[in-house]
Amino acid sequence: TEPGWDSLPHSFSLDKDGKIVQKGQLPAKNNNGGESPSSIAGGFAHLGKEVALGVGGMIIDPIRGAQKGGVQGFLNGIGSGLVGFVSRPSQGLATLVGSMDRVGRMLSPSVAHARLSRLALKGRFPDQLREELWSSGSGATLLRMDLGSRYFERKFKECMEMVEKAENSEFEQDQKIQHQARVYAEIVKDLGRTFPSHPLFIESSSSMPDNDRNKRDAVGVAQLRAVLSAFSRHRPDIGYCQCLNYIGAVLLLVCEPDRAFWIMAAIVEWVVPEGYFNETLVGAVTDTRVLLNLVGRKLPSVLKHLRKLDARLDAACLQWFVCLFVTVLPIHLTIRVWDLLLVDGCHVLFWVALAILYLRKNDILKCKNEGELFEVMTTLGANLDDEAKLMEAIRKFRIPRVTIRQLQAHELKALSEKMGNLKKKGE
C-alpha cells in the first residue's frame, strides 16, 4: 500500500523547471548574518570531535533561538532544557549532553539516552534537523568518517562500470560481473514501482519533450538508482533486496543522495540485526517469531483469534520488519517511527508492531474467516493517521530492550536448529 503523501508536507518537490526544491528550507544566513539550523553542525566544530560527531542528534523545539541568533541564539534559546546528541557507539553520549547542559554533566550514558528516548516519544523532531538526527543516530556519520567522503561516488561508479562490462562478450564468463549486472537489473525494475505518485519519483508524461522528461526522471529515480547501486557494491553479500528501494526512497525525502546512502548502510549494519536483508531474511524471520511471542504475552486475545482462524501472524508481519513499516504506515507516521527507531534502536520495531495490532484489535477480532482477516491485515497500518494516538500506543508497549534481545537470542537459536534439521532431512 502506498503511503498517503497528502498527509505530509513533502520534504522535496519540483519547481516549474523540474528542479528539486526543499520545502521549509531555511536560508543559509539570517538578517543578522547568523547561521541557520541546517548549518549548526559546522558551528559546533570548535567544541571538539565528540560534539562534531554527535551534533546531528540535537532536539530543539521550538528553534526560534537559532533562527534569530545563529548558534549562540540556539544555545540561549534552550535555557535549562536537555539537548541530546546521539552518536554510535553511544559511549560519548553523556559527554555530548554534558557539553550543552549543566544537568547533563551528572548523567550516565544510559540515563542520558533514556532522557533522549523520552524526548523522541513525546515530541516531534524539527524537520530542519531530521537529516542530521538520522545521520548521527544511525551511526552514518561515523561510518562515513571511517570509509571516506568519496566512498559513495566510488561505489556507484564501480557498479556502473561492472554493468557496462557485463555487456561485453569478453566478460560473459566473469561470474562476479554478471552477478552485479543481474543485481542492477533488479534495482532498475523496482525503480518505477517506488512511490510513483510522489513528486520526487513521478514518472514523466509521454507528451513531455525528451529533454524535459530526462530532467524530471533525474530528480528522484536517478538518485534512488545511485543509492541502491552504490549500496549493492558496498554490501555485495546482500546486493539488492526488495524493500531497500522503499527505505532508500524515504531517506531521499529527507536527505541528499550521499547521506541517504550512508544512513542506509548504517541501518543495515548497525540498527537492525544481521540477516535482515540477505537471501534467507533470517534476522527478520527471527523478529517475526519474537513478535508472535510478545503478542501472546501482551495481546493474548488477538493471538488466540488468529490461531482460531488458522492464520500465521509471523508470515503476515514479515514485510513490516523488512520494510521498517514504510509500506505499512502512512508516510508521516513512518518518518515519526524512524525518528524513534534511529534514536533508540531496533526494539522500537516491536513497540510499533504491538501498537498497530492493539489499535486495530477490535477489527481483527471481528473477522469471521481467513478472507476477512486478510483484508484487515493488509490495511492495518494504512488506516491509521492519528500520530498522537499511535505514539500513545507505542508508549504503552515499551518493552525493555534486554527482554527483546533475550527473546531474539532464544528464537534465533530455535530457528537455526529447525533449519539445521531440515537440511539434514534434505541430505
Tab-separated table of C-alpha atoms in Angstrom:
chain	number	residue	atom	x	y	z
A	1	THR	CA	0.000	0.000	0.000
A	2	GLU	CA	1.478	3.322	-0.979
A	3	PRO	CA	1.703	5.921	1.789
A	4	GLY	CA	-0.664	8.892	1.743
A	5	TRP	CA	1.542	11.697	0.506
A	6	ASP	CA	-1.104	14.331	1.128
A	7	SER	CA	-0.730	13.765	4.874
A	8	LEU	CA	2.842	15.061	4.957
A	9	PRO	CA	4.341	18.402	3.911
A	10	HIS	CA	6.794	16.817	1.461
A	11	SER	CA	10.445	17.417	2.209
A	12	PHE	CA	11.050	17.809	-1.519
A	13	SER	CA	9.017	18.860	-4.509
A	14	LEU	CA	9.635	20.003	-8.067
A	15	ASP	CA	9.517	23.571	-9.304
A	16	LYS	CA	8.171	24.606	-12.684
A	17	ASP	CA	11.564	23.939	-14.302
A	18	GLY	CA	11.705	20.383	-12.993
A	19	LYS	CA	14.365	21.205	-10.428
A	20	ILE	CA	14.315	19.756	-6.941
A	21	VAL	CA	13.465	22.160	-4.131
A	22	GLN	CA	13.187	21.537	-0.389
A	23	LYS	CA	10.081	22.873	1.294
A	24	GLY	CA	10.557	24.729	4.538
A	25	GLN	CA	14.291	25.054	3.970
A	26	LEU	CA	15.727	27.976	5.888
A	27	PRO	CA	18.149	30.380	4.194
A	28	ALA	CA	21.848	29.855	4.803
A	29	LYS	CA	22.132	33.195	6.614
A	30	ASN	CA	19.626	35.267	8.537
A	31	ASN	CA	19.376	39.019	8.532
A	32	ASN	CA	22.000	39.317	11.220
A	33	GLY	CA	24.466	37.118	9.384
A	34	GLY	CA	23.914	34.161	11.710
A	35	GLU	CA	23.879	30.553	10.673
A	36	SER	CA	20.654	28.661	10.104
A	37	PRO	CA	19.774	25.467	11.992
A	38	SER	CA	20.698	23.434	8.894
A	39	SER	CA	24.318	24.559	9.266
A	40	ILE	CA	24.541	24.234	13.047
A	41	ALA	CA	26.870	21.252	12.750
A	42	GLY	CA	29.636	23.429	11.402
A	43	GLY	CA	29.143	25.939	14.190
A	44	PHE	CA	29.995	23.368	16.831
A	45	ALA	CA	33.312	22.293	15.313
A	46	HIS	CA	35.250	24.192	17.967
A	47	LEU	CA	33.664	22.080	20.705
A	48	GLY	CA	35.772	19.100	19.701
A	49	LYS	CA	35.492	15.836	17.814
A	50	GLU	CA	32.840	14.264	20.047
A	51	VAL	CA	30.437	17.148	19.552
A	52	ALA	CA	31.154	17.240	15.829
A	53	LEU	CA	30.165	13.567	15.620
A	54	GLY	CA	27.040	13.903	17.700
A	55	VAL	CA	25.632	17.243	16.646
A	56	GLY	CA	23.093	15.549	14.404
A	57	GLY	CA	21.152	14.356	17.418
A	58	MET	CA	20.013	17.799	18.518
A	59	ILE	CA	16.490	18.004	19.800
A	60	ILE	CA	15.101	21.522	19.826
A	61	ASP	CA	11.528	22.657	19.806
A	62	PRO	CA	10.999	25.420	19.054
A	63	ILE	CA	14.097	26.532	17.108
A	64	ARG	CA	13.404	30.243	17.190
A	65	GLY	CA	16.658	30.922	19.005
A	66	ALA	CA	18.638	29.522	16.097
A	67	GLN	CA	16.614	31.482	13.581
A	68	LYS	CA	17.241	34.740	15.405
A	69	GLY	CA	20.804	34.447	16.559
A	70	GLY	CA	22.551	31.559	14.856
A	71	VAL	CA	24.344	29.022	17.013
A	72	GLN	CA	24.588	31.291	20.052
A	73	GLY	CA	20.913	32.135	19.764
A	74	PHE	CA	20.165	28.434	19.602
A	75	LEU	CA	22.084	27.842	22.823
A	76	ASN	CA	20.420	30.768	24.568
A	77	GLY	CA	17.013	29.596	23.422
A	78	ILE	CA	17.465	26.202	25.037
A	79	GLY	CA	17.542	27.559	28.585
A	80	SER	CA	17.861	24.714	31.056
A	81	GLY	CA	16.275	22.101	28.814
A	82	LEU	CA	18.066	18.950	27.795
A	83	VAL	CA	19.808	18.943	24.445
A	84	GLY	CA	20.504	15.450	23.233
A	85	PHE	CA	23.295	14.275	20.996
A	86	VAL	CA	23.411	10.817	19.524
A	87	SER	CA	26.468	9.001	18.200
A	88	ARG	CA	27.437	5.388	17.631
A	89	PRO	CA	28.845	3.829	19.600
A	90	SER	CA	26.958	5.689	22.346
A	91	GLN	CA	29.872	5.901	24.783
A	92	GLY	CA	30.213	9.641	24.153
A	93	LEU	CA	26.537	10.388	24.687
A	94	ALA	CA	26.835	11.667	28.265
A	95	THR	CA	29.800	13.855	27.316
A	96	LEU	CA	27.870	15.293	24.405
A	97	VAL	CA	24.815	16.024	26.510
A	98	GLY	CA	27.025	17.422	29.271
A	99	SER	CA	28.726	19.758	26.826
A	100	MET	CA	25.464	21.636	26.436
A	101	ASP	CA	23.552	21.159	29.692
A	102	ARG	CA	24.597	21.549	33.315
A	103	VAL	CA	22.297	18.751	34.410
A	104	GLY	CA	23.631	16.559	31.644
A	105	ARG	CA	27.110	16.593	33.148
A	106	MET	CA	25.762	14.499	36.006
A	107	LEU	CA	24.118	11.895	33.788
A	108	SER	CA	25.486	8.478	32.910
A	109	PRO	CA	25.261	7.441	29.242
A	110	SER	CA	22.307	5.147	29.986
A	111	VAL	CA	20.352	7.865	31.808
A	112	ALA	CA	21.144	10.445	29.140
A	113	HIS	CA	19.998	8.047	26.447
A	114	ALA	CA	16.786	7.367	28.349
A	115	ARG	CA	16.108	11.101	28.506
A	116	LEU	CA	16.701	11.415	24.776
A	117	SER	CA	14.410	8.475	24.059
A	118	ARG	CA	11.628	10.077	26.079
A	119	LEU	CA	12.007	13.223	24.016
A	120	ALA	CA	11.706	11.148	20.864
A	121	LEU	CA	8.484	9.594	22.165
A	122	LYS	CA	6.929	12.832	23.363
A	123	GLY	CA	7.775	15.406	20.721
A	124	ARG	CA	8.373	15.748	17.006
A	125	PHE	CA	11.913	16.457	15.850
A	126	PRO	CA	12.226	19.666	13.802
A	127	ASP	CA	12.225	18.910	10.075
A	128	GLN	CA	15.302	21.094	9.583
A	129	LEU	CA	17.344	18.826	11.853
A	130	ARG	CA	16.000	15.427	10.832
A	131	GLU	CA	18.775	14.734	8.318
A	132	GLU	CA	21.435	15.382	10.969
A	133	LEU	CA	19.474	13.409	13.549
A	134	TRP	CA	19.136	10.325	11.372
A	135	SER	CA	22.755	10.507	10.304
A	136	SER	CA	24.113	10.624	13.843
A	137	GLY	CA	21.508	8.373	15.405
A	138	SER	CA	22.061	5.587	12.872
A	139	GLY	CA	25.846	5.791	13.021
A	140	ALA	CA	26.117	7.007	9.417
A	141	THR	CA	28.316	9.941	10.462
A	142	LEU	CA	30.941	7.631	11.918
A	143	LEU	CA	30.683	5.202	9.013
A	144	ARG	CA	31.327	7.988	6.524
A	145	MET	CA	34.333	9.180	8.508
A	146	ASP	CA	35.698	5.647	8.540
A	147	LEU	CA	35.295	4.880	4.821
A	148	GLY	CA	35.848	8.347	3.361
A	149	SER	CA	33.704	11.104	1.896
A	150	ARG	CA	34.162	9.933	-1.730
A	151	TYR	CA	33.252	6.311	-0.992
A	152	PHE	CA	29.653	6.658	-2.188
A	153	GLU	CA	30.766	8.051	-5.540
A	154	ARG	CA	33.386	5.335	-5.958
A	155	LYS	CA	30.926	2.544	-5.255
A	156	PHE	CA	28.325	3.934	-7.647
A	157	LYS	CA	30.962	4.296	-10.355
A	158	GLU	CA	32.194	0.763	-9.642
A	159	CYS	CA	28.695	-0.621	-10.114
A	160	MET	CA	28.115	1.198	-13.392
A	161	GLU	CA	31.495	0.101	-14.764
A	162	MET	CA	30.708	-3.528	-13.940
A	163	VAL	CA	27.280	-3.269	-15.587
A	164	GLU	CA	28.883	-1.824	-18.707
A	165	LYS	CA	31.486	-4.594	-18.789
A	166	ALA	CA	28.758	-7.231	-18.496
A	167	GLU	CA	27.543	-6.264	-21.970
A	168	ASN	CA	30.972	-7.030	-23.399
A	169	SER	CA	31.431	-10.616	-24.592
A	170	GLU	CA	34.907	-10.531	-23.086
A	171	PHE	CA	33.343	-10.670	-19.605
A	172	GLU	CA	30.431	-13.033	-20.245
A	173	GLN	CA	32.131	-15.764	-18.184
A	174	ASP	CA	33.029	-13.422	-15.336
A	175	GLN	CA	30.581	-14.527	-12.636
A	176	LYS	CA	31.204	-11.521	-10.393
A	177	ILE	CA	30.462	-9.026	-13.148
A	178	GLN	CA	27.471	-10.945	-14.490
A	179	HIS	CA	26.024	-11.253	-10.988
A	180	GLN	CA	26.337	-7.494	-10.466
A	181	ALA	CA	24.575	-6.895	-13.765
A	182	ARG	CA	21.673	-9.062	-12.598
A	183	VAL	CA	21.521	-7.186	-9.292
A	184	TYR	CA	21.443	-3.877	-11.149
A	185	ALA	CA	18.632	-5.141	-13.399
A	186	GLU	CA	16.566	-5.939	-10.289
A	187	ILE	CA	17.206	-2.448	-8.948
A	188	VAL	CA	16.111	-0.807	-12.199
A	189	LYS	CA	12.985	-2.976	-12.340
A	190	ASP	CA	11.828	-1.701	-8.944
A	191	LEU	CA	12.551	1.990	-9.523
A	192	GLY	CA	9.293	2.670	-11.338
A	193	ARG	CA	7.295	0.907	-8.607
A	194	THR	CA	8.659	3.056	-5.807
A	195	PHE	CA	6.243	5.782	-4.695
A	196	PRO	CA	5.202	6.584	-8.299
A	197	SER	CA	2.668	9.200	-7.130
A	198	HIS	CA	5.168	11.241	-5.113
A	199	PRO	CA	6.503	14.362	-6.895
A	200	LEU	CA	10.096	13.290	-6.301
A	201	PHE	CA	9.585	9.955	-8.088
A	202	ILE	CA	6.804	10.783	-10.520
A	203	GLU	CA	7.165	9.302	-13.965
A	204	SER	CA	7.423	11.649	-16.921
A	205	SER	CA	4.472	12.348	-19.132
A	206	SER	CA	4.764	10.749	-22.542
A	207	SER	CA	3.789	14.097	-24.085
A	208	MET	CA	6.710	15.876	-22.461
A	209	PRO	CA	9.734	16.592	-24.697
A	210	ASP	CA	12.599	14.145	-24.218
A	211	ASN	CA	14.983	16.695	-22.738
A	212	ASP	CA	12.427	17.835	-20.142
A	213	ARG	CA	11.434	14.247	-19.386
A	214	ASN	CA	15.063	13.389	-18.627
A	215	LYS	CA	15.227	16.265	-16.161
A	216	ARG	CA	12.135	15.004	-14.368
A	217	ASP	CA	13.454	11.441	-14.230
A	218	ALA	CA	16.809	12.606	-12.919
A	219	VAL	CA	15.318	14.087	-9.761
A	220	GLY	CA	14.252	11.098	-7.709
A	221	VAL	CA	14.610	7.996	-9.834
A	222	ALA	CA	18.249	8.636	-10.734
A	223	GLN	CA	19.067	9.455	-7.112
A	224	LEU	CA	17.473	6.230	-5.907
A	225	ARG	CA	19.286	4.291	-8.630
A	226	ALA	CA	22.600	5.757	-7.467
A	227	VAL	CA	21.957	4.987	-3.782
A	228	LEU	CA	20.877	1.389	-4.398
A	229	SER	CA	23.638	0.734	-6.926
A	230	ALA	CA	26.333	2.040	-4.598
A	231	PHE	CA	24.917	0.017	-1.725
A	232	SER	CA	24.965	-3.142	-3.846
A	233	ARG	CA	28.735	-2.733	-4.182
A	234	HIS	CA	29.184	-1.714	-0.551
A	235	ARG	CA	27.461	-4.926	0.541
A	236	PRO	CA	27.861	-7.406	-2.353
A	237	ASP	CA	26.824	-10.179	0.051
A	238	ILE	CA	23.371	-8.571	0.022
A	239	GLY	CA	23.417	-6.871	-3.357
A	240	TYR	CA	19.792	-5.818	-3.512
A	241	CYS	CA	16.702	-6.871	-1.602
A	242	GLN	CA	13.171	-5.715	-2.297
A	243	CYS	CA	12.198	-3.190	0.372
A	244	LEU	CA	15.591	-1.487	0.159
A	245	ASN	CA	14.037	0.600	-2.615
A	246	TYR	CA	11.371	1.880	-0.206
A	247	ILE	CA	13.910	2.503	2.542
A	248	GLY	CA	16.101	4.417	0.110
A	249	ALA	CA	13.120	6.419	-1.148
A	250	VAL	CA	12.125	7.555	2.348
A	251	LEU	CA	15.717	8.575	3.025
A	252	LEU	CA	15.725	10.652	-0.160
A	253	LEU	CA	12.641	12.519	1.046
A	254	VAL	CA	14.763	13.768	3.927
A	255	CYS	CA	18.384	13.622	2.749
A	256	GLU	CA	20.641	14.240	-0.204
A	257	PRO	CA	21.737	11.027	-2.002
A	258	ASP	CA	25.181	10.869	-0.373
A	259	ARG	CA	23.781	10.939	3.150
A	260	ALA	CA	20.881	8.668	2.193
A	261	PHE	CA	23.455	6.054	1.154
A	262	TRP	CA	25.342	6.314	4.435
A	263	ILE	CA	22.199	6.076	6.564
A	264	MET	CA	21.007	3.041	4.607
A	265	ALA	CA	24.380	1.382	5.128
A	266	ALA	CA	24.272	2.178	8.854
A	267	ILE	CA	20.711	0.871	9.217
A	268	VAL	CA	21.691	-2.447	7.637
A	269	GLU	CA	24.953	-2.807	9.548
A	270	TRP	CA	24.149	-1.317	12.954
A	271	VAL	CA	20.463	-0.612	13.517
A	272	VAL	CA	18.753	-3.890	12.598
A	273	PRO	CA	20.042	-7.396	13.420
A	274	GLU	CA	22.284	-9.230	10.988
A	275	GLY	CA	20.467	-11.128	8.269
A	276	TYR	CA	17.580	-8.718	7.738
A	277	PHE	CA	18.254	-8.245	4.032
A	278	ASN	CA	20.142	-11.315	2.856
A	279	GLU	CA	18.612	-14.173	0.871
A	280	THR	CA	17.373	-16.056	3.931
A	281	LEU	CA	15.996	-12.983	5.746
A	282	VAL	CA	16.912	-14.901	8.897
A	283	GLY	CA	17.142	-11.740	11.028
A	284	ALA	CA	13.682	-10.542	10.022
A	285	VAL	CA	12.158	-14.026	10.320
A	286	THR	CA	13.602	-14.302	13.823
A	287	ASP	CA	11.997	-10.991	14.755
A	288	THR	CA	8.571	-12.106	13.496
A	289	ARG	CA	8.862	-15.101	15.817
A	290	VAL	CA	9.745	-12.747	18.662
A	291	LEU	CA	6.694	-10.648	17.799
A	292	LEU	CA	4.499	-13.758	17.954
A	293	ASN	CA	5.847	-14.421	21.449
A	294	LEU	CA	5.176	-10.834	22.530
A	295	VAL	CA	1.639	-10.823	21.108
A	296	GLY	CA	0.929	-13.929	23.155
A	297	ARG	CA	2.043	-12.055	26.271
A	298	LYS	CA	0.581	-8.619	25.609
A	299	LEU	CA	-2.396	-9.259	23.322
A	300	PRO	CA	-3.417	-12.874	24.047
A	301	SER	CA	-6.946	-12.485	22.677
A	302	VAL	CA	-5.546	-11.409	19.297
A	303	LEU	CA	-3.210	-14.395	19.077
A	304	LYS	CA	-5.961	-16.785	20.165
A	305	HIS	CA	-8.299	-15.455	17.483
A	306	LEU	CA	-5.621	-15.661	14.783
A	307	ARG	CA	-4.931	-19.269	15.674
A	308	LYS	CA	-8.645	-20.000	15.613
A	309	LEU	CA	-8.697	-18.774	12.012
A	310	ASP	CA	-5.513	-20.738	11.281
A	311	ALA	CA	-3.691	-17.521	10.342
A	312	ARG	CA	0.050	-17.037	10.706
A	313	LEU	CA	0.867	-13.643	12.168
A	314	ASP	CA	4.619	-14.096	11.732
A	315	ALA	CA	4.252	-14.556	7.973
A	316	ALA	CA	1.841	-11.625	7.672
A	317	CYS	CA	4.180	-9.278	9.545
A	318	LEU	CA	7.447	-10.154	7.808
A	319	GLN	CA	7.122	-7.200	5.450
A	320	TRP	CA	6.578	-4.872	8.406
A	321	PHE	CA	10.058	-5.600	9.673
A	322	VAL	CA	11.927	-5.854	6.372
A	323	CYS	CA	10.466	-2.568	5.105
A	324	LEU	CA	10.723	-0.866	8.514
A	325	PHE	CA	6.993	-0.049	8.235
A	326	VAL	CA	7.428	2.052	5.068
A	327	THR	CA	4.765	0.092	3.175
A	328	VAL	CA	2.555	-0.303	6.241
A	329	LEU	CA	2.048	3.150	7.734
A	330	PRO	CA	1.225	6.492	6.114
A	331	ILE	CA	4.452	8.300	5.317
A	332	HIS	CA	4.134	10.953	8.046
A	333	LEU	CA	3.834	8.191	10.654
A	334	THR	CA	6.681	6.214	9.078
A	335	ILE	CA	9.012	9.178	9.445
A	336	ARG	CA	7.881	9.657	13.032
A	337	VAL	CA	8.606	5.984	13.751
A	338	TRP	CA	12.025	6.295	12.120
A	339	ASP	CA	12.879	9.230	14.396
A	340	LEU	CA	12.393	6.884	17.314
A	341	LEU	CA	13.981	3.870	15.601
A	342	LEU	CA	17.218	5.688	14.767
A	343	VAL	CA	17.494	7.164	18.251
A	344	ASP	CA	16.529	4.114	20.280
A	345	GLY	CA	17.271	1.046	18.185
A	346	CYS	CA	15.605	-1.926	16.520
A	347	HIS	CA	13.499	-2.905	19.539
A	348	VAL	CA	11.278	0.038	18.542
A	349	LEU	CA	10.001	-2.130	15.672
A	350	PHE	CA	8.313	-4.422	18.194
A	351	TRP	CA	6.773	-1.484	20.062
A	352	VAL	CA	5.287	-0.227	16.789
A	353	ALA	CA	4.028	-3.636	15.675
A	354	LEU	CA	2.295	-4.217	19.003
A	355	ALA	CA	0.838	-0.700	18.907
A	356	ILE	CA	-0.664	-1.292	15.450
A	357	LEU	CA	-2.196	-4.614	16.490
A	358	TYR	CA	-3.543	-3.001	19.658
A	359	LEU	CA	-5.149	-0.100	17.780
A	360	ARG	CA	-6.765	-2.471	15.267
A	361	LYS	CA	-7.573	-5.172	17.820
A	362	ASN	CA	-11.350	-4.860	17.501
A	363	ASP	CA	-11.185	-5.096	13.692
A	364	ILE	CA	-9.119	-8.276	13.956
A	365	LEU	CA	-11.438	-9.881	16.493
A	366	LYS	CA	-14.457	-9.181	14.256
A	367	CYS	CA	-13.040	-11.282	11.407
A	368	LYS	CA	-15.010	-14.475	10.892
A	369	ASN	CA	-12.849	-16.148	8.280
A	370	GLU	CA	-9.416	-16.049	6.700
A	371	GLY	CA	-10.592	-13.835	3.813
A	372	GLU	CA	-11.854	-11.106	6.118
A	373	LEU	CA	-8.697	-11.337	8.174
A	374	PHE	CA	-6.502	-10.987	5.090
A	375	GLU	CA	-8.330	-7.809	4.111
A	376	VAL	CA	-7.863	-6.329	7.588
A	377	MET	CA	-4.225	-7.378	7.853
A	378	THR	CA	-3.296	-5.771	4.534
A	379	THR	CA	-4.699	-2.423	5.661
A	380	LEU	CA	-3.788	-2.487	9.359
A	381	GLY	CA	-1.418	0.450	9.295
A	382	ALA	CA	-2.780	2.291	6.294
A	383	ASN	CA	-5.976	3.156	8.143
A	384	LEU	CA	-4.045	4.793	10.980
A	385	ASP	CA	-3.469	8.511	10.598
A	386	ASP	CA	-3.571	9.876	14.142
A	387	GLU	CA	0.040	10.455	15.164
A	388	ALA	CA	-0.781	11.212	18.794
A	389	LYS	CA	-2.827	8.018	19.148
A	390	LEU	CA	-0.074	5.897	17.594
A	391	MET	CA	2.643	7.378	19.814
A	392	GLU	CA	0.461	6.847	22.886
A	393	ALA	CA	0.019	3.191	21.920
A	394	ILE	CA	3.762	2.813	21.324
A	395	ARG	CA	4.464	4.144	24.817
A	396	LYS	CA	2.083	1.509	26.147
A	397	PHE	CA	4.298	-1.270	24.747
A	398	ARG	CA	7.773	-0.054	25.668
A	399	ILE	CA	9.222	-3.484	26.328
A	400	PRO	CA	12.832	-3.244	27.606
A	401	ARG	CA	15.493	-3.884	25.018
A	402	VAL	CA	17.144	-6.504	27.235
A	403	THR	CA	13.926	-8.544	27.173
A	404	ILE	CA	13.729	-8.307	23.403
A	405	ARG	CA	17.393	-9.255	22.993
A	406	GLN	CA	16.872	-12.345	25.134
A	407	LEU	CA	13.869	-13.341	23.037
A	408	GLN	CA	15.818	-12.721	19.824
A	409	ALA	CA	18.661	-14.949	21.011
A	410	HIS	CA	16.202	-17.688	22.003
A	411	GLU	CA	14.242	-17.548	18.736
A	412	LEU	CA	17.380	-17.372	16.592
A	413	LYS	CA	18.734	-20.499	18.279
A	414	ALA	CA	15.413	-22.317	17.789
A	415	LEU	CA	15.226	-21.196	14.136
A	416	SER	CA	18.819	-22.265	13.477
A	417	GLU	CA	18.144	-25.706	14.945
A	418	LYS	CA	14.993	-26.034	12.844
A	419	MET	CA	16.842	-25.042	9.677
A	420	GLY	CA	19.656	-27.454	10.568
A	421	ASN	CA	17.194	-30.331	10.996
A	422	LEU	CA	15.537	-29.543	7.673
A	423	LYS	CA	18.922	-29.525	5.996
A	424	LYS	CA	19.782	-32.921	7.441
A	425	LYS	CA	16.471	-34.354	6.206
A	426	GLY	CA	17.181	-32.950	2.761
A	427	GLU	CA	20.513	-34.729	2.654
